[in-house]
Coordinates of N, CA, C and O in Angstrom, one line a residue:
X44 N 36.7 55.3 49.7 CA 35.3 55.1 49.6 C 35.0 53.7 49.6 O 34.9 53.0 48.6
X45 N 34.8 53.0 51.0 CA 34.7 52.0 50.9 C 33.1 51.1 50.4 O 32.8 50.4 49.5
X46 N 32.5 51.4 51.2 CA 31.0 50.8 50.8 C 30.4 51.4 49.6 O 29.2 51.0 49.3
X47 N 30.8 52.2 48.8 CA 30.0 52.3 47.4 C 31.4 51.5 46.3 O 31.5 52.0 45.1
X48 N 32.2 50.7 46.6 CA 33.0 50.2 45.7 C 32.1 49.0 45.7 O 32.7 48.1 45.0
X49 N 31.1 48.7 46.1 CA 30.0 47.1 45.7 C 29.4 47.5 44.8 O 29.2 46.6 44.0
X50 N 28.9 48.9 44.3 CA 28.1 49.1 43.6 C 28.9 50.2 42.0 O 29.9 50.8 42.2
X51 N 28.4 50.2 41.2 CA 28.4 51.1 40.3 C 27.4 52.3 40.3 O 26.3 52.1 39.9
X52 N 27.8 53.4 40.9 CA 27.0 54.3 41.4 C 26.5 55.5 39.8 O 25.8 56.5 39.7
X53 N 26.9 55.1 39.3 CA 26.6 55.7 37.6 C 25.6 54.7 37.3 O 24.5 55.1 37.1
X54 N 25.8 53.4 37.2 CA 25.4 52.5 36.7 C 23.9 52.2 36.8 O 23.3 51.8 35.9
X55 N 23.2 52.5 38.5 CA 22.6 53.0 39.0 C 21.8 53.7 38.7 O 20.6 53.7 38.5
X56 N 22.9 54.8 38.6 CA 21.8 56.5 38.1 C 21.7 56.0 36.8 O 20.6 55.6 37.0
X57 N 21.8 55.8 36.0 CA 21.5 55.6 34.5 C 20.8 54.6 34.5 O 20.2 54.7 33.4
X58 N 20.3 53.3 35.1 CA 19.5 52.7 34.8 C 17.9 53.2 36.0 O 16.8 52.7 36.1
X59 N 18.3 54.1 36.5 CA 17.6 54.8 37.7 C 16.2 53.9 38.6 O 15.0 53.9 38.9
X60 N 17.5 53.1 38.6 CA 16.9 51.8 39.5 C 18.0 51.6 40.4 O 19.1 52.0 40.2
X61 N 17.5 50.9 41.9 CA 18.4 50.2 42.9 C 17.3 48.7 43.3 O 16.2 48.9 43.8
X62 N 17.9 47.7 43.0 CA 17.6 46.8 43.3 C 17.5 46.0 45.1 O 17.7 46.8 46.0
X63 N 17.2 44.9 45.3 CA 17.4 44.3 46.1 C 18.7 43.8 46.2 O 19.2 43.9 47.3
X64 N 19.3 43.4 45.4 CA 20.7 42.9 44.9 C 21.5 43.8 45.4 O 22.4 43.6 46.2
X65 N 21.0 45.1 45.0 CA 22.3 45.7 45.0 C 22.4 46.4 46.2 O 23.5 46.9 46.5
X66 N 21.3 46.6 47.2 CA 21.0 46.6 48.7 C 21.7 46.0 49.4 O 22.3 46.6 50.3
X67 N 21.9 44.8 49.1 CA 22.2 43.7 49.8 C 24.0 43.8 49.5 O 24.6 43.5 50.6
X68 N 24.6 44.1 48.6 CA 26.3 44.5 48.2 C 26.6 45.7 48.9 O 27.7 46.0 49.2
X69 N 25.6 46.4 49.1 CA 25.8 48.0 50.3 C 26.0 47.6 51.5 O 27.0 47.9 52.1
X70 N 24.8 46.8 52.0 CA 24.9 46.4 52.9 C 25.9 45.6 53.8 O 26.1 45.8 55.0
X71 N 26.6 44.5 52.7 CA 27.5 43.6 52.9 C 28.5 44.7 53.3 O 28.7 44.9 54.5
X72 N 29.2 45.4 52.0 CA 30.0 46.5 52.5 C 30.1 47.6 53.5 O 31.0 48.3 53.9
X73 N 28.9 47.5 53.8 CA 28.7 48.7 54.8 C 29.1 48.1 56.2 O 29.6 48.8 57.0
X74 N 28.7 46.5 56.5 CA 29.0 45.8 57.5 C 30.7 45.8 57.6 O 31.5 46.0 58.5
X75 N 30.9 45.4 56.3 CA 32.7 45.3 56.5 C 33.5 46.3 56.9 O 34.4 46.0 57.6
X76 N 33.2 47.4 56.6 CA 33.7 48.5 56.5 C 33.8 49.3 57.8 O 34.7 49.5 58.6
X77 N 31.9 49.9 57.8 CA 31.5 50.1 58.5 C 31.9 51.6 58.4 O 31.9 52.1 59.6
X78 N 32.3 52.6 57.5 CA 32.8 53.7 57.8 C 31.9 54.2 56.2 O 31.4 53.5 55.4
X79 N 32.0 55.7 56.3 CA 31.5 56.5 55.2 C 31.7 57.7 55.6 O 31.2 58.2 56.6
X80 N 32.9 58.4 54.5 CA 32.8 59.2 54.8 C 31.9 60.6 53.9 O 31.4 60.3 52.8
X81 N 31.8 61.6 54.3 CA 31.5 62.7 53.9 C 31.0 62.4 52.0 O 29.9 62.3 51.6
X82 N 32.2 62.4 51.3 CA 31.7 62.3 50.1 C 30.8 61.1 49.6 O 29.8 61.1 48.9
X83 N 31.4 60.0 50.2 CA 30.0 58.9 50.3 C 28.8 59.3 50.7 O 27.8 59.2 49.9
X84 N 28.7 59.8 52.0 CA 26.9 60.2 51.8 C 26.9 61.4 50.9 O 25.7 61.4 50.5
X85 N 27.5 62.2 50.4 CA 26.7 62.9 49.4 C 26.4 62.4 48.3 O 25.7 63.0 47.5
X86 N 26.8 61.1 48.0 CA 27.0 60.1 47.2 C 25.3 59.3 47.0 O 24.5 59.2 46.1
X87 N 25.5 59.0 48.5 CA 24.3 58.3 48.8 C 22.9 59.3 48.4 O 22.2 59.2 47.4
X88 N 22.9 60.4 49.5 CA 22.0 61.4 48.9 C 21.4 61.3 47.5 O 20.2 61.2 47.1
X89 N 22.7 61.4 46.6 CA 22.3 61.4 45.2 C 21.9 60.5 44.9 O 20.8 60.5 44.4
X90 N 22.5 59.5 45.0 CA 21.6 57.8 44.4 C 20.4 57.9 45.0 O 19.5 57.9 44.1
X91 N 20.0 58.1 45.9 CA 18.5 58.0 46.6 C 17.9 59.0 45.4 O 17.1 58.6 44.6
X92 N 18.3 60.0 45.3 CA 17.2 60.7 44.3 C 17.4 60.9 42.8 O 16.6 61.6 42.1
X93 N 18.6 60.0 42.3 CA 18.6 59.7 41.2 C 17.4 58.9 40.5 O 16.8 59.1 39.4
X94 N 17.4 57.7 41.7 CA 16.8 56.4 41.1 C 15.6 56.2 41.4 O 15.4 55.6 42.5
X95 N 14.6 56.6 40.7 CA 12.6 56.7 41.0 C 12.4 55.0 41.4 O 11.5 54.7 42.2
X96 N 12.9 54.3 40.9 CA 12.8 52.7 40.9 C 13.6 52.4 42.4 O 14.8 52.2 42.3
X97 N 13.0 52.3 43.7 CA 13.7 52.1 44.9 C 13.3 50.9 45.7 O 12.5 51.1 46.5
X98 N 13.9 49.6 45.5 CA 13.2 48.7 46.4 C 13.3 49.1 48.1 O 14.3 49.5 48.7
X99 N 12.1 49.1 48.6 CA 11.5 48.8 50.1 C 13.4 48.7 50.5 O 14.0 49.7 50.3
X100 N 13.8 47.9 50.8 CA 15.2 47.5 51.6 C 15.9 48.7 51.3 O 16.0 49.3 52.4
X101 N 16.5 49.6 50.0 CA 17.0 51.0 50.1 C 16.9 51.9 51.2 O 17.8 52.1 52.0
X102 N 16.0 52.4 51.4 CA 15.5 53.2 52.2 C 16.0 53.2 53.4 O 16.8 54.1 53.8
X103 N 15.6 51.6 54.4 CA 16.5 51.3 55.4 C 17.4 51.5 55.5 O 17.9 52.0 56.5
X104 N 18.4 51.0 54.2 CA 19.7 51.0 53.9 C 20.3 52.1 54.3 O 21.1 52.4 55.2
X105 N 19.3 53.0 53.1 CA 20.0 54.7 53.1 C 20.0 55.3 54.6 O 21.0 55.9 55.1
X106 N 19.0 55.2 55.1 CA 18.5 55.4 56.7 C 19.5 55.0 57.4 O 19.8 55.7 58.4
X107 N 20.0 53.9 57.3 CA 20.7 53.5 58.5 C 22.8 53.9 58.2 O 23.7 53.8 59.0
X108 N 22.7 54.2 57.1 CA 24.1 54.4 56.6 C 24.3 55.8 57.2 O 25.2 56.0 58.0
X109 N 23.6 56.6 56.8 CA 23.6 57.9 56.7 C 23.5 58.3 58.2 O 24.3 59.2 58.6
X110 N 22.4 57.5 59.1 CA 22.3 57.8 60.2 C 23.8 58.0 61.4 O 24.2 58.7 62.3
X111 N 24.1 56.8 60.5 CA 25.8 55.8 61.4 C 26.6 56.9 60.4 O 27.7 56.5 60.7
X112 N 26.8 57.6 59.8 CA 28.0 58.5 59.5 C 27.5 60.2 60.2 O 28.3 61.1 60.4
X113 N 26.2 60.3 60.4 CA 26.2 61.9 60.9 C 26.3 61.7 62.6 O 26.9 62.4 63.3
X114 N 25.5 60.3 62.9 CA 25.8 60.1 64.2 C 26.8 59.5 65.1 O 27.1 59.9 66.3
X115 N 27.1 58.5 64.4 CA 28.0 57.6 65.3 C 29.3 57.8 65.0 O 30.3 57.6 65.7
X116 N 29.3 58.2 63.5 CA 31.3 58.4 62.8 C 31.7 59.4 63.0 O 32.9 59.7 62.7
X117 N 30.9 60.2 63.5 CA 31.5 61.3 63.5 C 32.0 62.1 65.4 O 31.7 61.7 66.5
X118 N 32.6 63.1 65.1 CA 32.7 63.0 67.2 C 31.9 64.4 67.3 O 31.4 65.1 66.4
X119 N 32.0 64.5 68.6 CA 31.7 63.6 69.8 C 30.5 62.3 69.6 O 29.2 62.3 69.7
X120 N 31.4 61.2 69.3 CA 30.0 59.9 68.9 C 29.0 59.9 70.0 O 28.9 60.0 71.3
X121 N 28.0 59.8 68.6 CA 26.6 60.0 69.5 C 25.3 61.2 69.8 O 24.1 61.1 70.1
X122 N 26.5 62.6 69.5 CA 26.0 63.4 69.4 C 26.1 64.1 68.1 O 27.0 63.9 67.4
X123 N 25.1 65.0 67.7 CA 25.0 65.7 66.1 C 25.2 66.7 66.1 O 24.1 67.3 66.3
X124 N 26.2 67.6 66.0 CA 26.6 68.2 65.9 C 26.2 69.4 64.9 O 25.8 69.2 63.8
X125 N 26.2 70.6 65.5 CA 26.0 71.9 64.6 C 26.0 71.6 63.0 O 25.1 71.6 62.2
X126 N 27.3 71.2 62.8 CA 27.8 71.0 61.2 C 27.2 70.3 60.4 O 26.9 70.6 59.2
X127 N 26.9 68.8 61.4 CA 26.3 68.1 60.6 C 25.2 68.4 60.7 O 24.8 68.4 59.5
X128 N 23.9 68.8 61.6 CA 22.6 69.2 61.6 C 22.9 70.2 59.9 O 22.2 69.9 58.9
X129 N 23.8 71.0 60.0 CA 23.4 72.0 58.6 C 23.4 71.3 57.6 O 22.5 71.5 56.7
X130 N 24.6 70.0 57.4 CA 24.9 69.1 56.1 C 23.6 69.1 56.0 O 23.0 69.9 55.2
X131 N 22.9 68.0 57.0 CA 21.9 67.1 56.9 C 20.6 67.7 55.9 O 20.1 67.4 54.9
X132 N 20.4 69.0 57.0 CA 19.3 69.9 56.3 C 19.5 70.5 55.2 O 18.5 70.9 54.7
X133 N 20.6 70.6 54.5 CA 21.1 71.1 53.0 C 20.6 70.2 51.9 O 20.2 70.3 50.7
X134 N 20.7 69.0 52.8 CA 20.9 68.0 51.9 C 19.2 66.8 51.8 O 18.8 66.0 50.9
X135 N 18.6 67.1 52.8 CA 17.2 66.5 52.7 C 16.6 67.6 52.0 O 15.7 67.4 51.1
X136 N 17.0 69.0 52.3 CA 15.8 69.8 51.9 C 16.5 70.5 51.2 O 16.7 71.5 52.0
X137 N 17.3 70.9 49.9 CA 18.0 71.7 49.1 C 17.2 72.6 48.5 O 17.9 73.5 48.0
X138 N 15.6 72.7 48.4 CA 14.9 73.4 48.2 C 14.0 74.2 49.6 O 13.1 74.9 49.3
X139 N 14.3 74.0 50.9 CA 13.7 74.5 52.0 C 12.9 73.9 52.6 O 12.3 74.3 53.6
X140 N 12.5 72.1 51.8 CA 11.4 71.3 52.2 C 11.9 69.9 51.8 O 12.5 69.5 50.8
X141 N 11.4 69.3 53.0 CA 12.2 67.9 52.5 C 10.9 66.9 51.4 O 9.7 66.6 51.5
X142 N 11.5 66.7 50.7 CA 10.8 66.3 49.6 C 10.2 64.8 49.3 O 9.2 64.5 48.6
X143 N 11.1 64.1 50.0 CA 10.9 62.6 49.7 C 10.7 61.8 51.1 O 11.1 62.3 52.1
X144 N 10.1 60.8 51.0 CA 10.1 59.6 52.7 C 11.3 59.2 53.1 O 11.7 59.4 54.3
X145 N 12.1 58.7 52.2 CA 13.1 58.6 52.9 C 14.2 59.7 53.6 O 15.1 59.5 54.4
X146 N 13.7 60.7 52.9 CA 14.7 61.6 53.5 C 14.0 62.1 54.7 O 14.6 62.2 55.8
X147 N 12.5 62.4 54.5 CA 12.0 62.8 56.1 C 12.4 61.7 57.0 O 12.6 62.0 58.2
X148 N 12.5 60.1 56.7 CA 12.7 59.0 57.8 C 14.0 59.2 57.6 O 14.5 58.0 57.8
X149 N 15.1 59.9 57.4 CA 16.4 60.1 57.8 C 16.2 61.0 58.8 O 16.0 60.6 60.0
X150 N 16.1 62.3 58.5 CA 15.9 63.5 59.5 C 15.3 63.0 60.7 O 15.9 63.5 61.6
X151 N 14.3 62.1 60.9 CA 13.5 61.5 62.5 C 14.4 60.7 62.9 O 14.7 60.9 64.1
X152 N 15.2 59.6 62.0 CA 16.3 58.8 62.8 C 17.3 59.4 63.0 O 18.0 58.7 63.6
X153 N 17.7 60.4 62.8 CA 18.9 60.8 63.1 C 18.6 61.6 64.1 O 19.6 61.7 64.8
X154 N 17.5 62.3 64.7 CA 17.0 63.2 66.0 C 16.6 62.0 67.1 O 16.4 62.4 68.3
X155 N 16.6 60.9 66.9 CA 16.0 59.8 67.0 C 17.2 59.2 68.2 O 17.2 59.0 69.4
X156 N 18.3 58.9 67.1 CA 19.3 57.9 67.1 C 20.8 59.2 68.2 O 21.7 58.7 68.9
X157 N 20.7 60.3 68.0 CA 21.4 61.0 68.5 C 21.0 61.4 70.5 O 20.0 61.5 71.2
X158 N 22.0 61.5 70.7 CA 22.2 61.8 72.4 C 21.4 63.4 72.3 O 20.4 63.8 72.9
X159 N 21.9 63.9 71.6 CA 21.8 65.8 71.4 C 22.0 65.7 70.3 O 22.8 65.0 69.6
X160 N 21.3 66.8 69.9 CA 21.3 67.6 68.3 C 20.6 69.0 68.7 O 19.7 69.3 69.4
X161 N 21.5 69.9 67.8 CA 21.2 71.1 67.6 C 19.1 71.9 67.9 O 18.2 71.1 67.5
X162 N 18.9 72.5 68.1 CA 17.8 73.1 68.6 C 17.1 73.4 67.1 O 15.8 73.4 67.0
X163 N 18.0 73.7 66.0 CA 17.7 73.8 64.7 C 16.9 73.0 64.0 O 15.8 73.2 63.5
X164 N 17.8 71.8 64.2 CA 17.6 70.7 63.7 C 16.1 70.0 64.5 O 15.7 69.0 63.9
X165 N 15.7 70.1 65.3 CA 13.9 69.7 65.9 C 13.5 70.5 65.6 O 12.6 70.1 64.8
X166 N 13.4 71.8 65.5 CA 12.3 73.2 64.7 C 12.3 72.8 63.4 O 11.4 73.2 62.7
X167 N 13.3 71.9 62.5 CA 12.8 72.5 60.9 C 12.0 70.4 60.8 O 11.1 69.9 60.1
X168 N 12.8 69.9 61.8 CA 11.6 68.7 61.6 C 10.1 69.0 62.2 O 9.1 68.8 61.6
X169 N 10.2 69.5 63.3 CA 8.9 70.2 63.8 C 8.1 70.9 62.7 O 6.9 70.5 62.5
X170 N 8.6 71.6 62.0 CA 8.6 72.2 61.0 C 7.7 71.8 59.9 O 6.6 72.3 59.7
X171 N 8.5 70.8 59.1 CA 8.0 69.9 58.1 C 6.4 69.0 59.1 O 5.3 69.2 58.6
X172 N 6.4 68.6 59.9 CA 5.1 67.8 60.3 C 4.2 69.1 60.3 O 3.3 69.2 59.4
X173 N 4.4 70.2 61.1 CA 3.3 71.1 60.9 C 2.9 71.5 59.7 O 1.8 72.0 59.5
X174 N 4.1 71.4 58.4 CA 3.4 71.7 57.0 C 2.7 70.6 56.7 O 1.8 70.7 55.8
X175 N 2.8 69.6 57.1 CA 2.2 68.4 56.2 C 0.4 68.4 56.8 O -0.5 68.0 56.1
X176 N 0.2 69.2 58.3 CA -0.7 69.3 58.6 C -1.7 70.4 58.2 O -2.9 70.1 58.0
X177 N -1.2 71.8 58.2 CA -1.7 72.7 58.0 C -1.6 73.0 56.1 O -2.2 73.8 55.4
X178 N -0.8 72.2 55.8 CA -0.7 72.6 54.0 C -1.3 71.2 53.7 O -2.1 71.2 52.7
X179 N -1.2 70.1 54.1 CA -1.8 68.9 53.4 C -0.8 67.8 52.4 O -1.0 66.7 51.9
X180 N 0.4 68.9 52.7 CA 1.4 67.9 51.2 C 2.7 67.7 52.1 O 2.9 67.8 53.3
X181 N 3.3 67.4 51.2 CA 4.5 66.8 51.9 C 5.3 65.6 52.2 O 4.3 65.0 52.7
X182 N 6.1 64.8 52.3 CA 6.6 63.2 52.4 C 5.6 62.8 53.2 O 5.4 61.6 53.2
X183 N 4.8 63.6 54.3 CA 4.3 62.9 56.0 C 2.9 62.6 54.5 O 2.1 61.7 54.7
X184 N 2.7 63.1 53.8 CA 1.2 63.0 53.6 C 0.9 62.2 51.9 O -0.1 62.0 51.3
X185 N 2.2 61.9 51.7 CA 1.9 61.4 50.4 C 1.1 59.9 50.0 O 0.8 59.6 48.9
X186 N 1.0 59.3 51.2 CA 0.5 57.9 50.9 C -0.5 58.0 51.6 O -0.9 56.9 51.9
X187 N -1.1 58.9 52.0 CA -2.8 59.4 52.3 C -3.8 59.4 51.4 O -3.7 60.2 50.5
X188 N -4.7 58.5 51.3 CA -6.1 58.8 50.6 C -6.4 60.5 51.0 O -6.5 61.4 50.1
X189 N -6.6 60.8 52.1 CA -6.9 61.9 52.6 C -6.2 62.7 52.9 O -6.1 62.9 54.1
X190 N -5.6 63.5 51.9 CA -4.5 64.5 52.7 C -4.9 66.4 52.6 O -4.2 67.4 52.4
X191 N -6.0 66.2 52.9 CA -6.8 67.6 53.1 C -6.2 68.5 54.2 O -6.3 68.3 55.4
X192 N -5.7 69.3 53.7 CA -5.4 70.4 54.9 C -6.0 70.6 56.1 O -7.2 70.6 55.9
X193 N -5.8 70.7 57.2 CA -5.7 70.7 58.5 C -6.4 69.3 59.2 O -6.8 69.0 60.3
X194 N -6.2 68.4 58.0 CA -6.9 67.0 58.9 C -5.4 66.3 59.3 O -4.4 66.2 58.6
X195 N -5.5 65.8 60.5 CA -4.6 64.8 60.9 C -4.7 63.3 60.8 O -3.7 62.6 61.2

């Protein structure tokens, strides 16, 4: 587990903050490295929703880590695969709905960033935008003054 040895990933969850600092030590590592495997992002996953306290830079971070291990580390590079489409969706939406921004801005970059992805995986992001429109709630709608049902 190379790129979470910068950080104390307990240390983290118990102070349920991620800093700019400590962005910036992921980051560094994540450049050196450049690999993550499987238990790392479930790793990551968890820190993102341990820590209510998330500097702006996280997010990208998380976004771009996660993206480069479902997309690019894995084979056929480039393409997302069945398996990982299920990870992914297990793991933004463990309750059937993806809950947080950064997790819906993972789900778009990784549909985004991929050659091909599963048919699955654009229905349940399709999915999620049509709830945020027709229900009103949701990560697409939470920094809305106006998030009245059926308004876009």
């Amino acid at each position: 587990m190379g790129v979470l040895k910068a950080v104390s990933v307990e240390d983290l969850k118990s102070a349920g903050a991620i800093r700019e600092a400590d962005v910036v030590k992921l980051r560094r590592m994540f450049h050196a490295d450049a690999r993550i495997d499987r238990a790392e992002a479930e790793q990551l996953v968890d820190l993102m929703r341990s820590c209510p306290q998330q500097d702006p830079a996280w997010i990208d971070c998380f976004v771009e880590m996660l993206t480069d291990h479902l997309v690019q580390q894995a084979d056929p590079e480039g393409y997302l695969t069945t398996e990982n489409a299920d990870w992914l969706i297990s793991h933004v939406a463990p309750n059937g709905r993806v809950e947080t921004k950064p997790e819906m801005e993972l789900l778009i970059n990784v549909l985004d960033k991929s050659r091909w992805s599963p048919q699955s995986l654009a229905r349940f992001a399709l999915n999620e935008v049509m709830q945020a429109i027709v229900n009103g709630d949701g990560p697409l709608r939470a920094d809305l003054a106006d998030n009245a049902p059926g308004v876009v």
